[in-house]
PDB file of C-alpha atoms in Angstrom:
ATOM      1  CA  UNK H   1       0.134  -0.102  -0.173  1.00 41.00           C
ATOM      2  CA  UNK H   2       2.840   2.562   0.520  1.00 40.00           C
ATOM      3  CA  UNK H   3       3.603   2.233  -3.211  1.00 37.00           C
ATOM      4  CA  UNK H   4       0.412   3.817  -4.226  1.00 35.00           C
ATOM      5  CA  UNK H   5       0.834   7.374  -2.620  1.00 33.00           C
ATOM      6  CA  UNK H   6       4.324   7.793  -4.669  1.00 33.00           C
ATOM      7  CA  UNK H   7       2.796   6.741  -8.000  1.00 32.00           C
ATOM      8  CA  UNK H   8      -0.093   8.656  -7.271  1.00 32.00           C
ATOM      9  CA  UNK H   9       1.928  11.951  -6.846  1.00 35.00           C
ATOM     10  CA  UNK H  10       3.858  11.090 -10.157  1.00 33.00           C
ATOM     11  CA  UNK H  11       0.799  10.775 -12.010  1.00 36.00           C
ATOM     12  CA  UNK H  12      -0.725  13.964 -10.358  1.00 37.00           C
ATOM     13  CA  UNK H  13       2.238  16.025 -10.833  1.00 40.00           C
ATOM     14  CA  UNK H  14       2.549  14.777 -14.775  1.00 38.00           C
ATOM     15  CA  UNK H  15      -0.215  15.850 -15.189  1.00 43.00           C
ATOM     16  CA  UNK H  16       0.034  19.267 -13.406  1.00 43.00           C
ATOM     17  CA  UNK H  17       3.058  19.613 -15.272  1.00 45.00           C
ATOM     18  CA  UNK H  18       1.283  19.333 -18.504  1.00 43.00           C
ATOM     19  CA  UNK H  19       1.872  15.521 -19.551  1.00 46.00           C
ATOM     20  CA  UNK H  20      -1.103  14.020 -21.464  1.00 48.00           C
ATOM     21  CA  UNK H  21      -2.048  12.978 -24.612  1.00 52.00           C
ATOM     22  CA  UNK H  22      -3.755  16.184 -25.225  1.00 71.00           C
ATOM     23  CA  UNK H  23      -2.141  18.335 -28.189  1.00 88.00           C
ATOM     24  CA  UNK H  24       0.699  20.503 -27.070  1.00 92.00           C
ATOM     25  CA  UNK H  25       0.056  24.536 -27.479  1.00 93.00           C
ATOM     26  CA  UNK H  26       3.573  25.321 -28.311  1.00 91.00           C
ATOM     27  CA  UNK H  27       2.551  26.339 -31.593  1.00 93.00           C
ATOM     28  CA  UNK H  28       0.085  28.861 -30.374  1.00 96.00           C
ATOM     29  CA  UNK H  29       2.306  31.940 -29.795  1.00 95.00           C
ATOM     30  CA  UNK H  30       1.990  33.991 -26.284  1.00 97.00           C
ATOM     31  CA  UNK H  31       0.810  37.540 -26.560  1.00 98.00           C
ATOM     32  CA  UNK H  32       4.176  39.960 -27.040  1.00 97.00           C
ATOM     33  CA  UNK H  33       3.977  43.869 -25.315  1.00 97.00           C
ATOM     34  CA  UNK H  34       2.710  41.746 -22.220  1.00 98.00           C
ATOM     35  CA  UNK H  35       2.517  43.910 -19.034  1.00 98.00           C
ATOM     36  CA  UNK H  36       1.816  42.451 -15.943  1.00 97.00           C
ATOM     37  CA  UNK H  37       0.701  45.600 -14.199  1.00 97.00           C
ATOM     38  CA  UNK H  38      -2.629  45.929 -16.523  1.00 98.00           C
ATOM     39  CA  UNK H  39      -3.240  42.430 -16.224  1.00 98.00           C
ATOM     40  CA  UNK H  40      -3.350  42.320 -12.545  1.00 98.00           C
ATOM     41  CA  UNK H  41      -6.662  42.571 -10.768  1.00 98.00           C
ATOM     42  CA  UNK H  42     -10.122  40.756 -10.860  1.00 98.00           C
ATOM     43  CA  UNK H  43     -10.985  38.380 -14.070  1.00 98.00           C
ATOM     44  CA  UNK H  44     -14.290  36.488 -14.006  1.00 97.00           C
ATOM     45  CA  UNK H  45     -14.276  33.258 -15.718  1.00 97.00           C
ATOM     46  CA  UNK H  46     -16.656  33.168 -18.733  1.00 97.00           C
ATOM     47  CA  UNK H  47     -15.868  30.145 -20.010  1.00 97.00           C
ATOM     48  CA  UNK H  48     -13.404  27.048 -19.350  1.00 98.00           C
ATOM     49  CA  UNK H  49     -12.596  23.086 -20.502  1.00 97.00           C
ATOM     50  CA  UNK H  50     -13.591  20.858 -18.069  1.00 95.00           C
ATOM     51  CA  UNK H  51     -10.802  19.561 -15.679  1.00 90.00           C
ATOM     52  CA  UNK H  52     -11.051  18.036 -12.344  1.00 89.00           C
ATOM     53  CA  UNK H  53      -9.879  20.765  -9.779  1.00 86.00           C
ATOM     54  CA  UNK H  54     -12.865  23.021 -10.924  1.00 91.00           C
ATOM     55  CA  UNK H  55     -15.570  20.266 -10.864  1.00 92.00           C
ATOM     56  CA  UNK H  56     -18.984  21.257 -10.535  1.00 92.00           C
ATOM     57  CA  UNK H  57     -17.524  25.025  -9.584  1.00 94.00           C
ATOM     58  CA  UNK H  58     -19.522  28.096 -10.325  1.00 95.00           C
ATOM     59  CA  UNK H  59     -18.985  31.810 -10.730  1.00 96.00           C
ATOM     60  CA  UNK H  60     -15.667  31.437 -10.626  1.00 96.00           C
ATOM     61  CA  UNK H  61     -12.993  34.347 -10.700  1.00 96.00           C
ATOM     62  CA  UNK H  62      -9.665  35.083 -10.447  1.00 97.00           C
ATOM     63  CA  UNK H  63      -7.702  37.541  -8.505  1.00 98.00           C
ATOM     64  CA  UNK H  64      -4.157  38.772  -9.344  1.00 98.00           C
ATOM     65  CA  UNK H  65      -1.745  40.980  -7.167  1.00 98.00           C
ATOM     66  CA  UNK H  66       1.568  41.612  -7.062  1.00 97.00           C
ATOM     67  CA  UNK H  67       3.915  40.446  -3.841  1.00 97.00           C
ATOM     68  CA  UNK H  68       6.822  42.150  -1.471  1.00 96.00           C
ATOM     69  CA  UNK H  69       9.092  39.555  -3.369  1.00 96.00           C
ATOM     70  CA  UNK H  70       8.152  40.487  -6.662  1.00 93.00           C
ATOM     71  CA  UNK H  71       6.106  37.262  -7.118  1.00 96.00           C
ATOM     72  CA  UNK H  72       2.468  36.791  -8.437  1.00 98.00           C
ATOM     73  CA  UNK H  73      -0.404  36.533  -5.719  1.00 98.00           C
ATOM     74  CA  UNK H  74      -2.989  34.365  -7.249  1.00 98.00           C
ATOM     75  CA  UNK H  75      -6.255  33.928  -5.676  1.00 97.00           C
ATOM     76  CA  UNK H  76      -8.922  31.584  -7.482  1.00 96.00           C
ATOM     77  CA  UNK H  77     -12.350  31.978  -5.686  1.00 96.00           C
ATOM     78  CA  UNK H  78     -15.711  30.272  -6.837  1.00 96.00           C
ATOM     79  CA  UNK H  79     -18.765  28.255  -5.583  1.00 95.00           C
ATOM     80  CA  UNK H  80     -18.859  24.663  -5.292  1.00 93.00           C
ATOM     81  CA  UNK H  81     -22.333  23.231  -3.792  1.00 92.00           C
ATOM     82  CA  UNK H  82     -23.144  26.761  -2.058  1.00 91.00           C
ATOM     83  CA  UNK H  83     -20.047  27.044  -0.489  1.00 94.00           C
ATOM     84  CA  UNK H  84     -17.373  29.055  -1.461  1.00 95.00           C
ATOM     85  CA  UNK H  85     -13.932  27.508  -2.317  1.00 94.00           C
ATOM     86  CA  UNK H  86     -10.719  29.405  -2.473  1.00 96.00           C
ATOM     87  CA  UNK H  87      -7.505  28.274  -3.764  1.00 95.00           C
ATOM     88  CA  UNK H  88      -4.152  30.057  -3.301  1.00 97.00           C
ATOM     89  CA  UNK H  89      -1.470  30.252  -5.964  1.00 97.00           C
ATOM     90  CA  UNK H  90       1.629  32.036  -6.683  1.00 97.00           C
ATOM     91  CA  UNK H  91       3.149  32.758 -10.239  1.00 97.00           C
ATOM     92  CA  UNK H  92       6.212  34.413 -11.838  1.00 96.00           C
ATOM     93  CA  UNK H  93       6.745  35.545 -15.792  1.00 96.00           C
ATOM     94  CA  UNK H  94       8.058  32.382 -17.450  1.00 95.00           C
ATOM     95  CA  UNK H  95      10.888  33.957 -19.402  1.00 91.00           C
ATOM     96  CA  UNK H  96      10.393  37.339 -20.838  1.00 92.00           C
ATOM     97  CA  UNK H  97       8.304  39.707 -18.759  1.00 92.00           C
ATOM     98  CA  UNK H  98       6.923  41.152 -22.033  1.00 96.00           C
ATOM     99  CA  UNK H  99       5.470  37.821 -23.024  1.00 97.00           C
ATOM    100  CA  UNK H 100       2.086  36.686 -21.436  1.00 97.00           C
ATOM    101  CA  UNK H 101       4.015  33.474 -20.034  1.00 97.00           C
ATOM    102  CA  UNK H 102       3.574  32.343 -16.254  1.00 97.00           C
ATOM    103  CA  UNK H 103       4.444  29.356 -14.058  1.00 97.00           C
ATOM    104  CA  UNK H 104       1.836  28.884 -11.762  1.00 96.00           C
ATOM    105  CA  UNK H 105       1.863  26.831  -8.241  1.00 95.00           C
ATOM    106  CA  UNK H 106      -1.103  25.556  -6.343  1.00 93.00           C
ATOM    107  CA  UNK H 107       0.686  22.654  -5.211  1.00 88.00           C
ATOM    108  CA  UNK H 108       4.367  23.602  -4.416  1.00 84.00           C
ATOM    109  CA  UNK H 109       7.016  22.642  -5.958  1.00 87.00           C
ATOM    110  CA  UNK H 110       4.690  22.014  -8.857  1.00 91.00           C
ATOM    111  CA  UNK H 111       4.611  24.486 -11.720  1.00 94.00           C
ATOM    112  CA  UNK H 112       2.412  24.455 -15.026  1.00 94.00           C
ATOM    113  CA  UNK H 113       2.310  26.633 -17.695  1.00 95.00           C
ATOM    114  CA  UNK H 114      -0.004  29.999 -17.648  1.00 97.00           C
ATOM    115  CA  UNK H 115       0.027  30.917 -21.317  1.00 98.00           C
ATOM    116  CA  UNK H 116      -2.171  34.209 -22.273  1.00 98.00           C
ATOM    117  CA  UNK H 117      -2.653  33.338 -25.747  1.00 98.00           C
ATOM    118  CA  UNK H 118      -5.110  36.497 -26.994  1.00 98.00           C
ATOM    119  CA  UNK H 119      -5.482  39.523 -24.811  1.00 98.00           C
ATOM    120  CA  UNK H 120      -8.129  42.741 -26.169  1.00 98.00           C
ATOM    121  CA  UNK H 121      -5.738  45.539 -26.361  1.00 98.00           C
ATOM    122  CA  UNK H 122      -7.604  47.263 -23.510  1.00 98.00           C
ATOM    123  CA  UNK H 123      -7.167  44.043 -21.336  1.00 98.00           C
ATOM    124  CA  UNK H 124     -10.651  43.518 -20.549  1.00 98.00           C
ATOM    125  CA  UNK H 125     -10.391  39.890 -21.992  1.00 98.00           C
ATOM    126  CA  UNK H 126      -8.257  37.360 -22.776  1.00 98.00           C
ATOM    127  CA  UNK H 127      -7.886  33.453 -23.650  1.00 98.00           C
ATOM    128  CA  UNK H 128      -5.720  31.773 -21.416  1.00 98.00           C
ATOM    129  CA  UNK H 129      -4.349  27.997 -21.617  1.00 97.00           C
ATOM    130  CA  UNK H 130      -1.655  26.048 -20.214  1.00 95.00           C
ATOM    131  CA  UNK H 131       0.828  23.689 -22.119  1.00 94.00           C
ATOM    132  CA  UNK H 132      -1.531  21.439 -23.813  1.00 94.00           C
ATOM    133  CA  UNK H 133      -4.579  21.510 -25.161  1.00 94.00           C
ATOM    134  CA  UNK H 134      -6.740  20.121 -22.071  1.00 94.00           C
ATOM    135  CA  UNK H 135      -6.616  23.661 -20.223  1.00 95.00           C
ATOM    136  CA  UNK H 136      -8.476  26.493 -21.881  1.00 98.00           C
ATOM    137  CA  UNK H 137     -10.083  29.589 -20.245  1.00 98.00           C
ATOM    138  CA  UNK H 138     -11.823  32.799 -21.621  1.00 98.00           C
ATOM    139  CA  UNK H 139     -11.726  35.439 -18.963  1.00 98.00           C
ATOM    140  CA  UNK H 140     -13.161  38.875 -18.814  1.00 98.00           C
ATOM    141  CA  UNK H 141     -13.192  42.240 -16.389  1.00 98.00           C
ATOM    142  CA  UNK H 142     -16.891  41.743 -16.283  1.00 96.00           C
ATOM    143  CA  UNK H 143     -18.709  38.286 -15.536  1.00 95.00           C
ATOM    144  CA  UNK H 144     -20.151  38.882 -19.142  1.00 93.00           C
ATOM    145  CA  UNK H 145     -19.448  39.145 -22.339  1.00 96.00           C
ATOM    146  CA  UNK H 146     -21.060  40.397 -25.867  1.00 96.00           C
ATOM    147  CA  UNK H 147     -22.221  36.930 -27.989  1.00 96.00           C
ATOM    148  CA  UNK H 148     -20.537  38.556 -30.786  1.00 97.00           C
ATOM    149  CA  UNK H 149     -17.506  38.604 -28.661  1.00 97.00           C
ATOM    150  CA  UNK H 150     -17.499  35.217 -27.552  1.00 97.00           C
ATOM    151  CA  UNK H 151     -18.143  33.603 -30.621  1.00 97.00           C
ATOM    152  CA  UNK H 152     -15.063  35.826 -31.814  1.00 98.00           C
ATOM    153  CA  UNK H 153     -13.295  33.650 -29.020  1.00 98.00           C
ATOM    154  CA  UNK H 154     -14.737  30.377 -29.936  1.00 97.00           C
ATOM    155  CA  UNK H 155     -13.748  30.886 -33.876  1.00 97.00           C
ATOM    156  CA  UNK H 156     -10.064  31.464 -32.506  1.00 97.00           C
ATOM    157  CA  UNK H 157      -9.788  28.376 -30.060  1.00 97.00           C
ATOM    158  CA  UNK H 158     -11.773  26.298 -32.905  1.00 97.00           C
ATOM    159  CA  UNK H 159      -8.866  26.710 -35.004  1.00 96.00           C
ATOM    160  CA  UNK H 160      -6.440  26.262 -32.653  1.00 96.00           C
ATOM    161  CA  UNK H 161      -7.617  22.990 -31.680  1.00 95.00           C
ATOM    162  CA  UNK H 162      -9.554  23.043 -28.696  1.00 97.00           C
ATOM    163  CA  UNK H 163     -12.691  20.791 -28.213  1.00 95.00           C
ATOM    164  CA  UNK H 164     -14.907  23.950 -28.105  1.00 95.00           C
ATOM    165  CA  UNK H 165     -17.895  20.862 -27.456  1.00 96.00           C
ATOM    166  CA  UNK H 166     -16.800  20.494 -24.555  1.00 96.00           C
ATOM    167  CA  UNK H 167     -16.246  24.266 -23.068  1.00 97.00           C
ATOM    168  CA  UNK H 168     -18.263  25.004 -20.066  1.00 96.00           C
ATOM    169  CA  UNK H 169     -19.869  28.422 -18.935  1.00 95.00           C
ATOM    170  CA  UNK H 170     -19.540  28.523 -15.484  1.00 93.00           C
ATOM    171  CA  UNK H 171     -20.859  32.333 -14.440  1.00 90.00           C
ATOM    172  CA  UNK H 172     -24.939  31.941 -12.822  1.00 89.00           C
ATOM    173  CA  UNK H 173     -24.287  35.203 -11.004  1.00 85.00           C
ATOM    174  CA  UNK H 174     -26.257  33.372  -8.494  1.00 82.00           C
ATOM    175  CA  UNK H 175     -23.146  33.932  -5.434  1.00 74.00           C
ATOM    176  CA  UNK H 176     -22.169  37.333  -6.897  1.00 60.00           C
ATOM    177  CA  UNK H 177     -21.754  39.791  -4.205  1.00 56.00           C
ATOM    178  CA  UNK H 178     -22.034  37.344  -1.137  1.00 47.00           C
TER     179      UNK H 178
END
């Protein structure tokens, strides 16, 4: 029985690090001329591909802030079964701070890729992925976006090879302001 825990940790680590059967997102360039200061703040989750750590989560949002040590605080919040759930993480630029690529960890010492592959010029909405096409989020500064804007994003995502038919739309507004 003692060997099952290390094996489980290895499997979880590989999943967090982006090792899966999904396609790589390496051919999708992260945004350039990225300004971290403008990206900080609150982002609402408009859409996402399903994954275990957000299963049944509704009204999800993320808050990014600059820490005293220069790293980025990441606070993801949402509601599951009527109860608020919060996950605290830390991030830092992957390489060039002017490229929209971060390394994010909620389970230190394991870090995963956070790649901003589309960003509105006014920083009002973003499309974010990881190292594989298993991970995708459409984020916005407000909990809703226009249908035409969403359709444009879904068209981009389809061209990039994501499974659009699996996308979830978790915002209900039920817990807003609680």
